[in-house]
């Protein structure tokens, strides 16, 4: 994580897992006014990590970023989607970078199947599903901070995930290597699907990093 100074212009960018953050960290370089935190997956981890950062240093704005599952069938893999507070400065900047406005559902579990995504779409009317942004943005509202969600579609409404990742998480909602190995051993086809998903998520993270880096270059004052 890059530490940032006591500066009302400071920006905190939150990711759930390091795989989401890595491409941006490679491009970002040292910027005193920008910090990146990897919170861990899920509501509890996100709230705990962001509270810790906000108590450590003042911050003016918060971005919650990473992967999202598509609920809207029109969203293709790699699409960058966003939602911002009404007072967010120049929200049109995201449109200029090719991102699309969207509504997000903050779930308590990973949406695995096409059927589950269809049910969520019908129940909520939302466009994408993730597990941290809703909690982070509620925390920002409590503290009077501007916030925005900017995420990339890693699996579409038409995609089943190769494994049930909910069964592979430990008590702290971290992926268990032992559980993952056991699941792959039981289902060799799962390994091929897992490798395919890894390639797709890597491409998605790179696409998201490109949009975020360009936004930072044009919208966040340099140090």
Short mmCIF file of C-alpha atoms in Angstrom, two decimals:
data_model
loop_
_atom_site.label_atom_id
_atom_site.label_comp_id
_atom_site.label_asym_id
_atom_site.label_seq_id
_atom_site.Cartn_x
_atom_site.Cartn_y
_atom_site.Cartn_z
CA UNK A 1 0.00 0.00 0.00
CA UNK A 2 1.21 3.49 -0.85
CA UNK A 3 0.96 5.81 2.21
CA UNK A 4 -0.58 9.20 1.62
CA UNK A 5 -0.14 12.51 3.37
CA UNK A 6 -2.63 14.48 5.43
CA UNK A 7 -4.23 16.20 2.46
CA UNK A 8 -7.92 16.93 1.86
CA UNK A 9 -7.40 15.98 -1.77
CA UNK A 10 -6.32 12.45 -0.81
CA UNK A 11 -7.89 9.51 -2.58
CA UNK A 12 -8.27 5.97 -1.20
CA UNK A 13 -8.68 3.18 -3.76
CA UNK A 14 -10.02 -0.12 -2.39
CA UNK A 15 -9.72 -3.59 -3.90
CA UNK A 16 -10.86 -6.87 -2.36
CA UNK A 17 -7.95 -9.04 -3.54
CA UNK A 18 -4.43 -8.41 -4.76
CA UNK A 19 -5.14 -9.87 -8.22
CA UNK A 20 -7.55 -6.98 -8.82
CA UNK A 21 -5.08 -4.34 -7.63
CA UNK A 22 -1.81 -5.60 -9.13
CA UNK A 23 -2.04 -4.06 -12.65
CA UNK A 24 -2.88 -0.62 -11.25
CA UNK A 25 -0.10 -0.80 -8.66
CA UNK A 26 2.39 -1.53 -11.45
CA UNK A 27 1.25 1.56 -13.33
CA UNK A 28 0.64 3.92 -10.43
CA UNK A 29 4.09 4.56 -9.01
CA UNK A 30 4.56 6.63 -5.86
CA UNK A 31 1.82 9.25 -5.47
CA UNK A 32 1.54 10.88 -2.07
CA UNK A 33 -2.11 11.83 -2.53
CA UNK A 34 -3.27 8.32 -3.53
CA UNK A 35 -3.40 5.17 -1.40
CA UNK A 36 -4.37 1.66 -2.45
CA UNK A 37 -5.67 -0.84 0.10
CA UNK A 38 -6.50 -4.53 -0.37
CA UNK A 39 -9.36 -5.15 2.03
CA UNK A 40 -10.06 -8.85 1.71
CA UNK A 41 -13.33 -10.29 0.41
CA UNK A 42 -16.76 -9.68 1.83
CA UNK A 43 -18.63 -7.22 3.99
CA UNK A 44 -16.75 -7.67 7.27
CA UNK A 45 -13.26 -7.53 5.77
CA UNK A 46 -14.11 -4.48 3.66
CA UNK A 47 -15.58 -2.54 6.57
CA UNK A 48 -12.70 -3.42 8.91
CA UNK A 49 -9.97 -2.48 6.45
CA UNK A 50 -11.53 0.77 5.28
CA UNK A 51 -12.31 1.89 8.84
CA UNK A 52 -8.67 1.29 9.72
CA UNK A 53 -7.50 3.41 6.77
CA UNK A 54 -9.92 6.24 7.47
CA UNK A 55 -8.89 6.37 11.11
CA UNK A 56 -5.22 6.40 10.14
CA UNK A 57 -5.37 9.31 7.68
CA UNK A 58 -7.95 11.84 6.45
CA UNK A 59 -9.22 11.25 2.94
CA UNK A 60 -11.50 13.25 0.66
CA UNK A 61 -12.71 10.58 -1.76
CA UNK A 62 -12.92 6.80 -1.91
CA UNK A 63 -13.00 4.52 -4.95
CA UNK A 64 -14.12 0.92 -4.50
CA UNK A 65 -12.84 -1.14 -7.39
CA UNK A 66 -12.27 -4.68 -8.61
CA UNK A 67 -14.20 -7.45 -10.33
CA UNK A 68 -17.96 -7.71 -10.67
CA UNK A 69 -20.25 -10.40 -12.02
CA UNK A 70 -22.61 -9.35 -14.76
CA UNK A 71 -26.34 -9.41 -14.06
CA UNK A 72 -27.39 -7.30 -17.04
CA UNK A 73 -27.14 -9.62 -20.08
CA UNK A 74 -25.96 -6.68 -22.20
CA UNK A 75 -22.72 -6.25 -20.23
CA UNK A 76 -19.82 -8.00 -21.93
CA UNK A 77 -16.73 -9.37 -20.23
CA UNK A 78 -14.18 -6.59 -19.71
CA UNK A 79 -16.75 -3.80 -19.59
CA UNK A 80 -15.88 -1.16 -17.00
CA UNK A 81 -18.96 -0.01 -15.09
CA UNK A 82 -19.39 2.73 -12.49
CA UNK A 83 -21.69 4.48 -10.05
CA UNK A 84 -20.80 7.76 -8.32
CA UNK A 85 -22.23 9.98 -5.60
CA UNK A 86 -24.32 12.85 -6.94
CA UNK A 87 -21.70 15.37 -5.75
CA UNK A 88 -18.79 13.50 -7.36
CA UNK A 89 -16.81 16.03 -9.47
CA UNK A 90 -16.95 15.51 -13.24
CA UNK A 91 -18.75 12.15 -13.34
CA UNK A 92 -18.72 12.44 -17.12
CA UNK A 93 -14.98 11.72 -17.00
CA UNK A 94 -15.79 8.03 -16.58
CA UNK A 95 -17.99 8.12 -19.67
CA UNK A 96 -15.19 9.80 -21.61
CA UNK A 97 -12.95 6.85 -20.69
CA UNK A 98 -15.46 4.33 -22.03
CA UNK A 99 -16.99 3.21 -18.72
CA UNK A 100 -20.74 2.64 -18.46
CA UNK A 101 -23.08 3.69 -15.64
CA UNK A 102 -24.49 0.75 -13.70
CA UNK A 103 -26.35 -0.25 -10.58
CA UNK A 104 -24.53 -2.62 -8.21
CA UNK A 105 -25.83 -5.30 -5.86
CA UNK A 106 -23.54 -5.92 -2.88
CA UNK A 107 -24.02 -9.61 -2.08
CA UNK A 108 -22.95 -11.74 0.83
CA UNK A 109 -21.73 -14.58 -1.39
CA UNK A 110 -20.17 -15.15 -4.80
CA UNK A 111 -22.80 -15.52 -7.53
CA UNK A 112 -21.78 -18.79 -9.21
CA UNK A 113 -24.37 -19.82 -11.78
CA UNK A 114 -26.28 -18.25 -14.62
CA UNK A 115 -29.48 -19.14 -12.79
CA UNK A 116 -28.35 -17.32 -9.64
CA UNK A 117 -27.40 -14.24 -11.62
CA UNK A 118 -30.75 -14.29 -13.44
CA UNK A 119 -32.55 -14.48 -10.09
CA UNK A 120 -30.54 -11.54 -8.72
CA UNK A 121 -31.26 -9.49 -11.84
CA UNK A 122 -34.99 -10.15 -11.54
CA UNK A 123 -35.02 -9.52 -7.77
CA UNK A 124 -32.97 -6.31 -7.73
CA UNK A 125 -32.96 -4.84 -11.23
CA UNK A 126 -29.23 -4.24 -10.76
CA UNK A 127 -26.62 -4.57 -13.48
CA UNK A 128 -23.68 -6.14 -11.63
CA UNK A 129 -22.93 -8.01 -8.42
CA UNK A 130 -19.95 -7.71 -6.06
CA UNK A 131 -19.28 -8.17 -2.34
CA UNK A 132 -17.68 -5.03 -0.91
CA UNK A 133 -18.72 -1.76 -2.56
CA UNK A 134 -22.08 -1.36 -0.86
CA UNK A 135 -20.51 -1.68 2.58
CA UNK A 136 -17.65 0.68 1.77
CA UNK A 137 -19.91 3.34 0.31
CA UNK A 138 -22.32 3.16 3.26
CA UNK A 139 -19.34 3.75 5.53
CA UNK A 140 -18.33 6.75 3.43
CA UNK A 141 -21.84 8.20 3.64
CA UNK A 142 -21.74 7.85 7.42
CA UNK A 143 -18.54 9.94 7.43
CA UNK A 144 -19.56 12.48 4.82
CA UNK A 145 -17.01 11.28 2.26
CA UNK A 146 -17.52 11.21 -1.49
CA UNK A 147 -17.32 7.71 -2.96
CA UNK A 148 -17.69 5.88 -6.25
CA UNK A 149 -17.75 2.30 -7.46
CA UNK A 150 -15.68 1.49 -10.55
CA UNK A 151 -15.50 -2.19 -11.47
CA UNK A 152 -14.89 -4.47 -14.40
CA UNK A 153 -17.10 -7.34 -15.51
CA UNK A 154 -15.05 -10.52 -15.00
CA UNK A 155 -17.87 -12.99 -15.70
CA UNK A 156 -21.03 -12.14 -17.57
CA UNK A 157 -24.66 -12.96 -16.90
CA UNK A 158 -24.21 -15.85 -19.34
CA UNK A 159 -21.20 -17.40 -17.54
CA UNK A 160 -21.22 -20.13 -14.91
CA UNK A 161 -18.10 -20.09 -12.72
CA UNK A 162 -16.08 -23.33 -12.87
CA UNK A 163 -16.22 -24.00 -9.12
CA UNK A 164 -18.37 -22.94 -6.18
CA UNK A 165 -15.94 -20.49 -4.61
CA UNK A 166 -18.22 -20.01 -1.61
CA UNK A 167 -17.27 -23.53 -0.51
CA UNK A 168 -13.56 -22.78 -0.92
CA UNK A 169 -13.36 -19.83 1.47
CA UNK A 170 -12.11 -20.07 5.05
CA UNK A 171 -13.72 -18.41 8.06
CA UNK A 172 -12.09 -15.08 7.14
CA UNK A 173 -13.38 -15.30 3.55
CA UNK A 174 -9.97 -16.03 2.08
CA UNK A 175 -9.52 -18.63 -0.64
CA UNK A 176 -8.22 -21.84 0.94
CA UNK A 177 -5.48 -23.49 -1.12
CA UNK A 178 -6.27 -26.87 0.46
CA UNK A 179 -9.97 -26.63 -0.34
CA UNK A 180 -9.19 -25.48 -3.86
CA UNK A 181 -6.81 -28.40 -4.46
CA UNK A 182 -9.39 -30.87 -3.15
CA UNK A 183 -12.11 -29.39 -5.38
CA UNK A 184 -9.92 -29.60 -8.48
CA UNK A 185 -8.97 -33.19 -7.65
CA UNK A 186 -12.64 -34.12 -7.50
CA UNK A 187 -13.41 -32.37 -10.78
CA UNK A 188 -10.57 -32.35 -13.33
CA UNK A 189 -12.75 -30.28 -15.67
CA UNK A 190 -12.74 -27.64 -12.97
CA UNK A 191 -9.01 -27.11 -13.49
CA UNK A 192 -9.45 -26.19 -17.16
CA UNK A 193 -12.27 -23.84 -16.24
CA UNK A 194 -10.21 -22.35 -13.44
CA UNK A 195 -7.28 -21.63 -15.77
CA UNK A 196 -9.64 -20.06 -18.28
CA UNK A 197 -11.17 -17.91 -15.55
CA UNK A 198 -7.70 -16.86 -14.39
CA UNK A 199 -6.82 -15.63 -17.88
CA UNK A 200 -10.09 -13.75 -18.15
CA UNK A 201 -9.77 -12.08 -14.77
CA UNK A 202 -6.19 -11.09 -15.53
CA UNK A 203 -7.34 -9.41 -18.74
CA UNK A 204 -10.21 -7.75 -16.86
CA UNK A 205 -7.90 -6.39 -14.16
CA UNK A 206 -5.61 -4.94 -16.84
CA UNK A 207 -8.57 -3.27 -18.53
CA UNK A 208 -9.74 -1.76 -15.23
CA UNK A 209 -6.23 -0.53 -14.43
CA UNK A 210 -6.05 1.25 -17.78
CA UNK A 211 -9.25 3.17 -17.10
CA UNK A 212 -8.28 4.01 -13.52
CA UNK A 213 -4.77 5.14 -14.47
CA UNK A 214 -6.08 7.44 -17.20
CA UNK A 215 -8.68 8.85 -14.82
CA UNK A 216 -6.01 9.53 -12.20
CA UNK A 217 -3.81 11.26 -14.75
CA UNK A 218 -6.56 13.67 -15.78
CA UNK A 219 -8.72 14.09 -12.67
CA UNK A 220 -6.43 13.85 -9.63
CA UNK A 221 -3.88 16.64 -9.06
CA UNK A 222 -0.27 15.50 -9.21
CA UNK A 223 1.92 15.40 -6.11
#
